[in-house]
PDB file of C-alpha atoms in Angstrom:
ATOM      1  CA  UNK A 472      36.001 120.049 206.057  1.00 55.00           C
ATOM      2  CA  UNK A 473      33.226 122.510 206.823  1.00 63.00           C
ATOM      3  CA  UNK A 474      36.689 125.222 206.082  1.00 64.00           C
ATOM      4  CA  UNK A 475      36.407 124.493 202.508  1.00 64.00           C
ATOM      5  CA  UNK A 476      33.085 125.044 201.633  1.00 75.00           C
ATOM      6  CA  UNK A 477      33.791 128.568 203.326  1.00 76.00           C
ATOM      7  CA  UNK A 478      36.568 129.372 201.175  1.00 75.00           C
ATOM      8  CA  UNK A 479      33.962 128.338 197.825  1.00 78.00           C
ATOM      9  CA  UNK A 480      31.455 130.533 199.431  1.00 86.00           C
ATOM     10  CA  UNK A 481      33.267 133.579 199.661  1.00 85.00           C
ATOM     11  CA  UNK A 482      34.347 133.184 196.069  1.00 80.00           C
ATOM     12  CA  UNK A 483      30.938 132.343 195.131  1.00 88.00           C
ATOM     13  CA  UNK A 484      29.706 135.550 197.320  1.00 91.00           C
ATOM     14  CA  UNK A 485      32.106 137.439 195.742  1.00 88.00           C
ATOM     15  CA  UNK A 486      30.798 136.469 192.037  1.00 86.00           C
ATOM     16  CA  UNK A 487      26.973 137.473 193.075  1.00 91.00           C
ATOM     17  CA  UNK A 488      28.272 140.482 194.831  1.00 91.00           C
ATOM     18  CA  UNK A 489      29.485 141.481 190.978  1.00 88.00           C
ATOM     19  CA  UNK A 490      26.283 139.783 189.122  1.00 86.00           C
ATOM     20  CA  UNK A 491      24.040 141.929 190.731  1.00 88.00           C
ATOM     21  CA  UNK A 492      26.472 145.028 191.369  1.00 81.00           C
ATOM     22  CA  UNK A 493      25.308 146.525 194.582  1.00 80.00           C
ATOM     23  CA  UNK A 494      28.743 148.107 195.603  1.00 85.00           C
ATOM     24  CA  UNK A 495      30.283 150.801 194.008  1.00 88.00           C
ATOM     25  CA  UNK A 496      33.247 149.976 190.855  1.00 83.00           C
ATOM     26  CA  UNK A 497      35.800 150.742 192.957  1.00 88.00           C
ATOM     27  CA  UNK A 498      34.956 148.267 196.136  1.00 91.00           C
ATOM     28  CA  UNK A 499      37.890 145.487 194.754  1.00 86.00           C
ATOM     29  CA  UNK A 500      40.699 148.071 194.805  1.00 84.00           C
ATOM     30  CA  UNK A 501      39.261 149.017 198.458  1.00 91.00           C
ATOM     31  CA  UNK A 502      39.510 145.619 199.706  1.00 90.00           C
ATOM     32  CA  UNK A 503      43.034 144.801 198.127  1.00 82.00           C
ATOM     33  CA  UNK A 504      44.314 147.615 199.875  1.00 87.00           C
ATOM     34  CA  UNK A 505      43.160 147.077 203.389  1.00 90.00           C
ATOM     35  CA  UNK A 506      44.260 143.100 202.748  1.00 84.00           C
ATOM     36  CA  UNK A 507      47.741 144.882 202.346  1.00 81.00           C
ATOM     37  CA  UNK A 508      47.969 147.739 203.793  1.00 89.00           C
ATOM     38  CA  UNK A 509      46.596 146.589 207.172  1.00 92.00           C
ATOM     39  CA  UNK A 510      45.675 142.466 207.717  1.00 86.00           C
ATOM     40  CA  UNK A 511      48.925 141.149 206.337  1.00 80.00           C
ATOM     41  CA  UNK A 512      51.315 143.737 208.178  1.00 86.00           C
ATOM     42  CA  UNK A 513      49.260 142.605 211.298  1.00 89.00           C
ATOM     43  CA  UNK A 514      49.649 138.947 210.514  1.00 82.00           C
ATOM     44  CA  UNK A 515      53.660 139.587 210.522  1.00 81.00           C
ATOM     45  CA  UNK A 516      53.538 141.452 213.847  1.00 89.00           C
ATOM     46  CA  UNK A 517      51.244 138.388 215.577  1.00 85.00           C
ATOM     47  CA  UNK A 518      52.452 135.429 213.672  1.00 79.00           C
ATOM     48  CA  UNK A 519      55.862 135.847 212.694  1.00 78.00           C
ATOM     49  CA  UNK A 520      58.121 137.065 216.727  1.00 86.00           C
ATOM     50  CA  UNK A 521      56.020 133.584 217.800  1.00 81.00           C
ATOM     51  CA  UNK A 522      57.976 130.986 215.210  1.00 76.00           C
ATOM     52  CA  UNK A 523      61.282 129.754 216.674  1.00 76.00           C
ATOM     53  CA  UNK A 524      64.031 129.584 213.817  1.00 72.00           C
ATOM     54  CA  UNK A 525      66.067 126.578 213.728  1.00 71.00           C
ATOM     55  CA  UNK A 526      67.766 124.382 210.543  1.00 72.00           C
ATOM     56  CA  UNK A 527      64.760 122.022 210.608  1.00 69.00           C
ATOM     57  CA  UNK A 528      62.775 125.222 208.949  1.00 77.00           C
ATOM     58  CA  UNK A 529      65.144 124.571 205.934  1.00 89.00           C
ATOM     59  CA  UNK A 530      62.871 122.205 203.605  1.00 94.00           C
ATOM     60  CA  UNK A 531      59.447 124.381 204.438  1.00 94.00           C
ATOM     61  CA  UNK A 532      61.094 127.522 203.870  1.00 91.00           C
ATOM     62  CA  UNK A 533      62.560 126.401 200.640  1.00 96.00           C
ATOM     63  CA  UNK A 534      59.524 125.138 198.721  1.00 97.00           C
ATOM     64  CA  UNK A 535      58.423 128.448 198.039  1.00 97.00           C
ATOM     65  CA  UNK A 536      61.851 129.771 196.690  1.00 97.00           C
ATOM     66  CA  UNK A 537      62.482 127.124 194.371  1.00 97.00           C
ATOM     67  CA  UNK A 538      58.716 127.388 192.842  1.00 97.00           C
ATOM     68  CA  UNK A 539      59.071 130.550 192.502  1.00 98.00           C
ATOM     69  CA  UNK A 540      62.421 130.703 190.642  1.00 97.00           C
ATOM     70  CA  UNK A 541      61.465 127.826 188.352  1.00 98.00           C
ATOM     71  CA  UNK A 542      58.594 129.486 187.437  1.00 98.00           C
ATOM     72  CA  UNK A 543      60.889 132.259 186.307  1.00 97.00           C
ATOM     73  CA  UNK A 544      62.791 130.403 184.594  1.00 98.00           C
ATOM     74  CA  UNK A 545      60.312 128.357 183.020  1.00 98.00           C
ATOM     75  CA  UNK A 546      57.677 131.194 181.595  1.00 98.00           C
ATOM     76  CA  UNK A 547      60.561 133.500 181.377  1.00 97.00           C
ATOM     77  CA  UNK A 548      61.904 131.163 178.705  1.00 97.00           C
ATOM     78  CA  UNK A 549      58.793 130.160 176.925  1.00 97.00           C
ATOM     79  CA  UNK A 550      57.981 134.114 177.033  1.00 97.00           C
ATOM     80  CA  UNK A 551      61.416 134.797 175.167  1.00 96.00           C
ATOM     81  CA  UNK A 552      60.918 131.283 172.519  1.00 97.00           C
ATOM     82  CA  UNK A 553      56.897 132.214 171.487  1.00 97.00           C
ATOM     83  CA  UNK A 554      57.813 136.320 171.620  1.00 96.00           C
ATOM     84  CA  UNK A 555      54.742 136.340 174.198  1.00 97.00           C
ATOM     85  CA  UNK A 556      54.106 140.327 175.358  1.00 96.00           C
ATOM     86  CA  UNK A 557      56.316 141.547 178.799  1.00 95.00           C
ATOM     87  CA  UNK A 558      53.117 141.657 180.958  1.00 95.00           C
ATOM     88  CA  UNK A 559      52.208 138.557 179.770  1.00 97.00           C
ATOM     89  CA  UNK A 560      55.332 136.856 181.085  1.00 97.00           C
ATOM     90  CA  UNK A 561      55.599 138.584 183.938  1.00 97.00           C
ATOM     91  CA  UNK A 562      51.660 137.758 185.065  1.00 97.00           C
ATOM     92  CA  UNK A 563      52.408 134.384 184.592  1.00 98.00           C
ATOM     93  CA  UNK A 564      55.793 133.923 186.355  1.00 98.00           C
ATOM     94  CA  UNK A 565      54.335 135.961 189.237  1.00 97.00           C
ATOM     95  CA  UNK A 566      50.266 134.284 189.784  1.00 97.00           C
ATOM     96  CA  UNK A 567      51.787 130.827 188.673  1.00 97.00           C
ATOM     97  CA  UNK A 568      54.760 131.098 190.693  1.00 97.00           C
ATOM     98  CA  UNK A 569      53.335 131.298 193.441  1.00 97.00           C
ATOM     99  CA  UNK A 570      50.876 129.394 195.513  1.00 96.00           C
ATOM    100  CA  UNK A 571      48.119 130.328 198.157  1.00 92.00           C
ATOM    101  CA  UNK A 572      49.942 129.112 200.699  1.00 91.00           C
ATOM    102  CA  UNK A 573      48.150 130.783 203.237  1.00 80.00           C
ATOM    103  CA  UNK A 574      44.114 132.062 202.425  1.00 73.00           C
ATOM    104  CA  UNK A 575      43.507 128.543 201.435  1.00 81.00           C
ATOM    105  CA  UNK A 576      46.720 126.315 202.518  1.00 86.00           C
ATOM    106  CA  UNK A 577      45.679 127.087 205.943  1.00 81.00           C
ATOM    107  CA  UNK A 578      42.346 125.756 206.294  1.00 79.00           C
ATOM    108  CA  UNK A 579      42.849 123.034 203.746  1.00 84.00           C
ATOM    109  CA  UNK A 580      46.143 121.752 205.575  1.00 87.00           C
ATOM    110  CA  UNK A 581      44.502 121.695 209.171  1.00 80.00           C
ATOM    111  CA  UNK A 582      41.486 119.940 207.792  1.00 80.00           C
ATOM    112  CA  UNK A 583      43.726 117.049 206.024  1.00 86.00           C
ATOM    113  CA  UNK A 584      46.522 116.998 209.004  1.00 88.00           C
ATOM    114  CA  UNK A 585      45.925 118.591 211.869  1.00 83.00           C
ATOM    115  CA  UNK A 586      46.768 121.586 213.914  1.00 75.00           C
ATOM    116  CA  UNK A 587      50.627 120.226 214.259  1.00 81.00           C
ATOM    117  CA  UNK A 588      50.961 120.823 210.531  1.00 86.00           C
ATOM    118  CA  UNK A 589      49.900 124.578 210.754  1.00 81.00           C
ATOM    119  CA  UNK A 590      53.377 125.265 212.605  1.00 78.00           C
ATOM    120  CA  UNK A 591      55.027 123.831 208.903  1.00 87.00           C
ATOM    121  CA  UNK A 592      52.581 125.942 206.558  1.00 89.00           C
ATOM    122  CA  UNK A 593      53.282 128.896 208.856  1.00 82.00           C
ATOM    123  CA  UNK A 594      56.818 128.697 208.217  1.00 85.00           C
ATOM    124  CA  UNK A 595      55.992 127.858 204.527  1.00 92.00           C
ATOM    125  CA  UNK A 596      54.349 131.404 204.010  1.00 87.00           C
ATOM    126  CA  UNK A 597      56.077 133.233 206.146  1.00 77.00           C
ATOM    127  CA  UNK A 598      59.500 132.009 205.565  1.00 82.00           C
ATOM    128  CA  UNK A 599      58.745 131.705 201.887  1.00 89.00           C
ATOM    129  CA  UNK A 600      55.939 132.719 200.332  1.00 91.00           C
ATOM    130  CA  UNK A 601      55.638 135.976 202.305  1.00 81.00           C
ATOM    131  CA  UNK A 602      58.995 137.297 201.313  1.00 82.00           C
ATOM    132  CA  UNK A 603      59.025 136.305 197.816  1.00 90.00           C
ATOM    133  CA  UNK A 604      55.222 138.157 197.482  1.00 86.00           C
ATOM    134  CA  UNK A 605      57.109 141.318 199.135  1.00 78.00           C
ATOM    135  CA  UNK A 606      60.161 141.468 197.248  1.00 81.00           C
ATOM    136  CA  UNK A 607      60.579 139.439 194.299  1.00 90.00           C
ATOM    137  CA  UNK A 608      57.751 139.396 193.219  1.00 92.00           C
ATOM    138  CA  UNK A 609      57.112 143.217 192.826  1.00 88.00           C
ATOM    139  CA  UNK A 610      60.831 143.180 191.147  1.00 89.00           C
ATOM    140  CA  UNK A 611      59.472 140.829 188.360  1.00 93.00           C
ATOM    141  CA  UNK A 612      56.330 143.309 188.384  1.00 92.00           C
ATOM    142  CA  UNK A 613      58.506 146.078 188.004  1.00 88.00           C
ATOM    143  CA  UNK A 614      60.708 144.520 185.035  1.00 90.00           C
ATOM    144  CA  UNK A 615      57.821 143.313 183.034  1.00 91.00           C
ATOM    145  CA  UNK A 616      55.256 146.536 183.598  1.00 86.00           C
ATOM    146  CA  UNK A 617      54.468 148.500 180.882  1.00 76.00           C
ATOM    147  CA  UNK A 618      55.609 151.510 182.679  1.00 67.00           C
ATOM    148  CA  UNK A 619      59.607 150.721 183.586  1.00 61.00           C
ATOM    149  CA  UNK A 620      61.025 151.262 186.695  1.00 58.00           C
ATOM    150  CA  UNK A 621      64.365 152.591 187.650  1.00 60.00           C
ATOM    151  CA  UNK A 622      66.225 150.416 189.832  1.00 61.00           C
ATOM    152  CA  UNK A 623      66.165 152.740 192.647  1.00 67.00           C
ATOM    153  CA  UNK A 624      62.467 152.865 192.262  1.00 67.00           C
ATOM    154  CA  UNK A 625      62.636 149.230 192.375  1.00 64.00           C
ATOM    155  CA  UNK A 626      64.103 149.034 195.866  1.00 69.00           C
ATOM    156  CA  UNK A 627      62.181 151.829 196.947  1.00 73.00           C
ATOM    157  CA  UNK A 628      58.507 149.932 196.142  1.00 68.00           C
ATOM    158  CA  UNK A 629      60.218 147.086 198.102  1.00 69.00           C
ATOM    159  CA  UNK A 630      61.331 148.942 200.924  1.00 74.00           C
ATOM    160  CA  UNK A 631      57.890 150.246 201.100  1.00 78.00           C
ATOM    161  CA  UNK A 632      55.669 147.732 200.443  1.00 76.00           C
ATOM    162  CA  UNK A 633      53.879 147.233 203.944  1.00 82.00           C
ATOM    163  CA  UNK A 634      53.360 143.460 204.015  1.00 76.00           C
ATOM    164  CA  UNK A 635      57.030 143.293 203.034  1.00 76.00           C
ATOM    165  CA  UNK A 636      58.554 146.713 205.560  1.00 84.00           C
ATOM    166  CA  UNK A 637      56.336 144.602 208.597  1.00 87.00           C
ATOM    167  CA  UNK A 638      58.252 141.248 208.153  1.00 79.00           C
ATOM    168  CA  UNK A 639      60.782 142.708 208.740  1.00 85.00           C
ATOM    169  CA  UNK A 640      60.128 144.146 211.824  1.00 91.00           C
ATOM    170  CA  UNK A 641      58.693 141.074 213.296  1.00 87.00           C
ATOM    171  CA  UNK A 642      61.704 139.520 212.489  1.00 85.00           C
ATOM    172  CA  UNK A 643      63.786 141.939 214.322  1.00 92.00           C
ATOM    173  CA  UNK A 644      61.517 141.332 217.078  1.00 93.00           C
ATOM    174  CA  UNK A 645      61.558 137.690 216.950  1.00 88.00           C
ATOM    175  CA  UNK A 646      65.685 137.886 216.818  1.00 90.00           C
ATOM    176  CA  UNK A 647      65.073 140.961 220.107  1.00 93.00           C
ATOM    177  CA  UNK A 648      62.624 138.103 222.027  1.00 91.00           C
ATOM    178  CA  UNK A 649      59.907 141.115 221.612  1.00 92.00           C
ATOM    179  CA  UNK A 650      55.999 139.918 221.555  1.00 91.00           C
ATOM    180  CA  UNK A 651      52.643 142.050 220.506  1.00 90.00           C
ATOM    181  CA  UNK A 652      50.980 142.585 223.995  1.00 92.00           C
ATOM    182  CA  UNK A 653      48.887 140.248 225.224  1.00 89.00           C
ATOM    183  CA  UNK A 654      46.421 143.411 225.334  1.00 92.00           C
ATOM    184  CA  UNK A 655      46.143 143.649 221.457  1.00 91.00           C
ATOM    185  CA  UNK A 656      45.780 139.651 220.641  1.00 89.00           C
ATOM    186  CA  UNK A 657      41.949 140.103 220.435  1.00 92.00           C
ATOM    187  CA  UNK A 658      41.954 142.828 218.120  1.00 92.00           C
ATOM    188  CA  UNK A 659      44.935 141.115 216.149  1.00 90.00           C
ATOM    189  CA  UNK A 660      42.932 138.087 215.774  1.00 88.00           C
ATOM    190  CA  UNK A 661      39.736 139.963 214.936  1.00 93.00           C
ATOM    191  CA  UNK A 662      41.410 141.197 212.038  1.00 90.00           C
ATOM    192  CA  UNK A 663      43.114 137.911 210.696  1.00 82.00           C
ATOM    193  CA  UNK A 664      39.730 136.442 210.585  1.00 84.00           C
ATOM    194  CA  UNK A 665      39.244 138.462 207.516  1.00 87.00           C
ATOM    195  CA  UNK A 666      41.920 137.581 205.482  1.00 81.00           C
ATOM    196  CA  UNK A 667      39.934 134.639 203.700  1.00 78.00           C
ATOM    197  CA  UNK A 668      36.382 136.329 203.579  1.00 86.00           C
ATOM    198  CA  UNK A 669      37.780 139.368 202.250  1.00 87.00           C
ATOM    199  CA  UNK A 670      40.443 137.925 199.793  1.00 80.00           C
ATOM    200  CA  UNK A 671      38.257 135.769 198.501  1.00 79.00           C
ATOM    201  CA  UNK A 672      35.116 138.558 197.989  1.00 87.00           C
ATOM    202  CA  UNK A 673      37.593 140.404 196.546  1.00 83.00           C
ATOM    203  CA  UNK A 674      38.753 137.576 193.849  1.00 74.00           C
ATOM    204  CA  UNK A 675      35.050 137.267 193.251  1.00 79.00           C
ATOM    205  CA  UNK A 676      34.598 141.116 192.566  1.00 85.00           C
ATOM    206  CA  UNK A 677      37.502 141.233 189.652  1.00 74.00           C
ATOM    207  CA  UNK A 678      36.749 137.513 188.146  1.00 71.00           C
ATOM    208  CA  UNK A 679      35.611 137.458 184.933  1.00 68.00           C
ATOM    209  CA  UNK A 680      34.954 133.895 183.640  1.00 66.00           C
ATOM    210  CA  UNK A 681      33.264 132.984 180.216  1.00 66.00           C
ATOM    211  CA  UNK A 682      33.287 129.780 177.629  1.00 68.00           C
ATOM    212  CA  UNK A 683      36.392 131.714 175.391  1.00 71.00           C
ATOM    213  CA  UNK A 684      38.441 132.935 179.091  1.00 71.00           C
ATOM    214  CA  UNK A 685      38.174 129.080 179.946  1.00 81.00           C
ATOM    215  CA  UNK A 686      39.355 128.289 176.615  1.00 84.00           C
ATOM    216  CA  UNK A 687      43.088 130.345 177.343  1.00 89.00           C
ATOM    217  CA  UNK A 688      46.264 128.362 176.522  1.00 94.00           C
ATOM    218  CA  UNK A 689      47.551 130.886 178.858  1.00 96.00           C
ATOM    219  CA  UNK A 690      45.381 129.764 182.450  1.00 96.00           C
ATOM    220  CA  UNK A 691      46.078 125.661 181.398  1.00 96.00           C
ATOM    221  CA  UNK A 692      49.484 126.682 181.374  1.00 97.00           C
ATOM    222  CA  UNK A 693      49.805 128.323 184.461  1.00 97.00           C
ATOM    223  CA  UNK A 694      47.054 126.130 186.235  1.00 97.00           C
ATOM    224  CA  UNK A 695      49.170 122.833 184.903  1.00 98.00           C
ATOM    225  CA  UNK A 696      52.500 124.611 186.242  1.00 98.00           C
ATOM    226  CA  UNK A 697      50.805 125.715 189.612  1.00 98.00           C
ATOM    227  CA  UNK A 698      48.510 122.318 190.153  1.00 98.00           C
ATOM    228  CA  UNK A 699      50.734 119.262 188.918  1.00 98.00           C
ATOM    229  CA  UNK A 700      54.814 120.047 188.137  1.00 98.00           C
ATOM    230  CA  UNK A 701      55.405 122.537 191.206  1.00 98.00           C
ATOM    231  CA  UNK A 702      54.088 119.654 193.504  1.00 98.00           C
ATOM    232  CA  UNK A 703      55.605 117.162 191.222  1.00 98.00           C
ATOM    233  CA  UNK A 704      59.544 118.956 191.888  1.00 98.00           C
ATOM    234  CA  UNK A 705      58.933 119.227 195.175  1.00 97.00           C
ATOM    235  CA  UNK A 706      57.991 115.636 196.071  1.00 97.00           C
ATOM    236  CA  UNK A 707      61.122 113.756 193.485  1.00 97.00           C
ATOM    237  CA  UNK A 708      63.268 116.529 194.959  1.00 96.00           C
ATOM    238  CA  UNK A 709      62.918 116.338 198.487  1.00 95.00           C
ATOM    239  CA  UNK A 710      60.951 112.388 198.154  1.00 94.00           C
ATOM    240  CA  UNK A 711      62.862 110.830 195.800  1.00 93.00           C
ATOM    241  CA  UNK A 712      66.639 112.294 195.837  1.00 95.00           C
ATOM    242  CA  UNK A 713      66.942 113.580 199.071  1.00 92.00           C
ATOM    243  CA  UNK A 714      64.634 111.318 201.191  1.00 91.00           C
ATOM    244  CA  UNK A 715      62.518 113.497 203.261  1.00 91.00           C
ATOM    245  CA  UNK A 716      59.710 111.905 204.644  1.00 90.00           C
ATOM    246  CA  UNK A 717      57.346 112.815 207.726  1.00 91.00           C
ATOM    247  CA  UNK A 718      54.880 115.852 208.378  1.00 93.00           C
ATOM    248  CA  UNK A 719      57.066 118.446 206.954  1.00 92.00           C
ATOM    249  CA  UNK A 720      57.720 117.031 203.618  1.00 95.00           C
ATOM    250  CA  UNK A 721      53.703 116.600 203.317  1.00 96.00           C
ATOM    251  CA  UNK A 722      52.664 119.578 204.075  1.00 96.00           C
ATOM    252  CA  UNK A 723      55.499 121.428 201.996  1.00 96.00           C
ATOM    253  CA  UNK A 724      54.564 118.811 198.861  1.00 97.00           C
ATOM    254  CA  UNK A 725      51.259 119.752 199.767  1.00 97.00           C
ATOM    255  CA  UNK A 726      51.529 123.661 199.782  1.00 97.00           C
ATOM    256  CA  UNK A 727      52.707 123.609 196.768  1.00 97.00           C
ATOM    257  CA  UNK A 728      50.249 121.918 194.964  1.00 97.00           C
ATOM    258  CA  UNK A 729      47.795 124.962 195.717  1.00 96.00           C
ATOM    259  CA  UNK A 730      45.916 127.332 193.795  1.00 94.00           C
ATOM    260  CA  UNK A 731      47.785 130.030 192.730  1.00 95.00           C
ATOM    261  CA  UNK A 732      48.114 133.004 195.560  1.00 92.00           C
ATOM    262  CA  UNK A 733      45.390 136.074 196.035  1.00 83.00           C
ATOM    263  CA  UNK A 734      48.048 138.395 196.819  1.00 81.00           C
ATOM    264  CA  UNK A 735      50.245 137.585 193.938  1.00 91.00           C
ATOM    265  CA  UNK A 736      47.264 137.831 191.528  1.00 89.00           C
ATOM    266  CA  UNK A 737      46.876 141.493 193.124  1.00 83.00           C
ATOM    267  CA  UNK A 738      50.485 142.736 192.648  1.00 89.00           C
ATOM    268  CA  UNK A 739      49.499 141.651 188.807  1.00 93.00           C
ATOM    269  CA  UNK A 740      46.715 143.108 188.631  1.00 89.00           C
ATOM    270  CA  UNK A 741      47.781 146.843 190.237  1.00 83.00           C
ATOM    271  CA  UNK A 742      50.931 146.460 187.731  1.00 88.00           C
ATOM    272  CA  UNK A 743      48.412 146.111 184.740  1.00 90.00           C
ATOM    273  CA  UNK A 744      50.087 142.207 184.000  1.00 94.00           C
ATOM    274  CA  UNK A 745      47.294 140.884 182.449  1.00 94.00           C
ATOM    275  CA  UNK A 746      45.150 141.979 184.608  1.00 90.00           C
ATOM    276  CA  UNK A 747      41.794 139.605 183.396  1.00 88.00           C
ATOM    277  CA  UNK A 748      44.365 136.429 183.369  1.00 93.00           C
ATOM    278  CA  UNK A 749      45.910 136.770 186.953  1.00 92.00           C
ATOM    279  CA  UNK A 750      41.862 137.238 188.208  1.00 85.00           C
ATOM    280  CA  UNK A 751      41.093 133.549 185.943  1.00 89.00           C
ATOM    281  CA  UNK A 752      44.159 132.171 187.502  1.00 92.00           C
ATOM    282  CA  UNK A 753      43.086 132.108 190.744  1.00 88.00           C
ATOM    283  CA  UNK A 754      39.186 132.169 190.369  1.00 82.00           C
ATOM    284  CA  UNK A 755      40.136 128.835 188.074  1.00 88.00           C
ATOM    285  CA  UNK A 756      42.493 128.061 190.387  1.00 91.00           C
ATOM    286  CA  UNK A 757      41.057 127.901 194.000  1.00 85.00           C
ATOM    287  CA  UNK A 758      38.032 125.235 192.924  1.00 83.00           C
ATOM    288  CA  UNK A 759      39.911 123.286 190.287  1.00 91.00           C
ATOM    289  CA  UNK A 760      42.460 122.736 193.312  1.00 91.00           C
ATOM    290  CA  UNK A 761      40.683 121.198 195.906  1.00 83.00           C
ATOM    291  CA  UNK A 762      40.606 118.150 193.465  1.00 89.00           C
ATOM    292  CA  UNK A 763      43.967 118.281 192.227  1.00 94.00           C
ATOM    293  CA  UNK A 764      44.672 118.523 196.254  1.00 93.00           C
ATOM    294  CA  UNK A 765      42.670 115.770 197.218  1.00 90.00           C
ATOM    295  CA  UNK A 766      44.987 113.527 194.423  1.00 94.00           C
ATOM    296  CA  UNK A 767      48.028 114.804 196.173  1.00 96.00           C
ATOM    297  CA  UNK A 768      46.975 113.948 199.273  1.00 94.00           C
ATOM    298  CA  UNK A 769      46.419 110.643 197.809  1.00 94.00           C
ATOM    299  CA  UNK A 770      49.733 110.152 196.577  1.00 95.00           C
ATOM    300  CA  UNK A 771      51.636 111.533 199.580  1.00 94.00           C
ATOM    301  CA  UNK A 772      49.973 108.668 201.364  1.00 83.00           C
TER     302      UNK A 772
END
């Protein structure tokens, strides 16, 4: 369990990083931008030609999609009923919608099951939370910005979004049998090591937390969506109606029942959704979770 304690350090390292302001204003933007522009199009290139697609990928890769698009529908509804502001919508659909499958699924899903289950959470964000980060999400981003897109401007962030323009050439060369060189794993590796450090320093940087920010309707909202009924769907959907049992419906019950994702909280933030309430959501998020995980775990059995 050692992992976790990493993952509240960074954060924490992060938060003293800010207190006592050593680096310079900009150093948060800096490190969103290399987490995108270079450590997640590596992850796709290393991670991604190695998974081997078959129909028993179906329930992992879906748990993402369907939080995702009832958190659209959900806050998309309540946004239209209570007249709530476009970016204030769209952060929440976006950070809520979507769950940190990945800088903090990872570590906390090999601690509670092993290294089998890191094949399933692999496919999870990949297969699902990945995509939607690189493509649906920057369309809701792009609807509910203050500054309105065309669609052709749409398509073209999507088509250039790096994290999303590299999936899809590792899955081309997953499909083509195609592998990064053996040569390159070390300095592949070397580079995912960062992701949770630097995600989470980052997050640390940009959080602002204080008695009123607690106080939000707005972060118990998303928090309740993100922490109790996306886990809740998933385990009376796939539980309950359709009978899944095993690994694989654990660890995709349990994916989803994480803190809301670093990477979607970015896309919010660099669209100007709320910027100060997609930083609380995960900064909230990421401790109040490894409770809310540990119940989950509890549950599951």
């Amino acid at each position: 369990m050692d992992k976790l304690f990493l993952i509240l350090i960074f954060l924490l390292l992060g938060l003293l990083l800010q207190r006592v302001k050593l680096l310079p204003h900009q150093t948060a933007q800096y490190l969103n931008k290399y987490l995108i522009y270079l450590v997640l199009p590596m992850l796709s290139l290393r991670l991604i030609p190695e998974i081997s697609l078959d129909s028993s990928l179906l329930m992992p890769a879906s748990v993402a999609w369907i939080s995702f698009g009832l958190s659209w529908l959900l806050f998309g509804s309540l946004g239209r009923i209570f007249r709530w502001s476009l970016s204030l919508t769209g952060c929440l659909i976006i950070t809520a919608g979507l769950a940190n499958t990945s800088f903090v699924g990872f570590p906390i899903v090999h601690a509670l099951y092993g290294e089998e289950a890191l094949k399933i959470a692999l496919i999870i964000d990949q297969a699902g939370s990945f995509i939607i980060v690189s493509s649906l999400a920057i369309i809701v981003a792009s609807i509910h910005a203050k500054e309105k897109s065309r669609k052709r401007d749409i398509s073209r962030k999507i088509l250039t979004f790096p994290p999303f323009t590299f999936f899809v050439l590792a899955l081309v060369m997953n499909l083509s049998g195609l592998r990064v060189p053996s040569e390159l794993d070390f300095f592949f590796d070397l580079v995912a090591m960062t992701l949770t450090p630097v995600a989470l320093i980052a997050v640390g940087l940009q959080l602002k937390v204080n008695f009123q920010a607690i106080k939000s309707t707005y972060l118990w909202l998303g928090l309740g969506y993100k922490l109790v009924i996306a886990p809740l769907v998933m385990l009376l959907l796939f539980g309950w109606i359709l009978g899944a049992e095993g690994l694989a419906f654990q660890v995709s019950v349990i994916e989803m029942a994480m803190a809301p994702m670093i990477t979607g909280s970015i896309i919010a933030i660099t669209h100007d959704l709320e910027p100060k309430l997609a930083s609380l959501l995960v900064g909230v998020g990421i401790p109040l979770s490894f409770g809310t995980v540990g119940v989950w775990y509890w549950i599951l059995g």
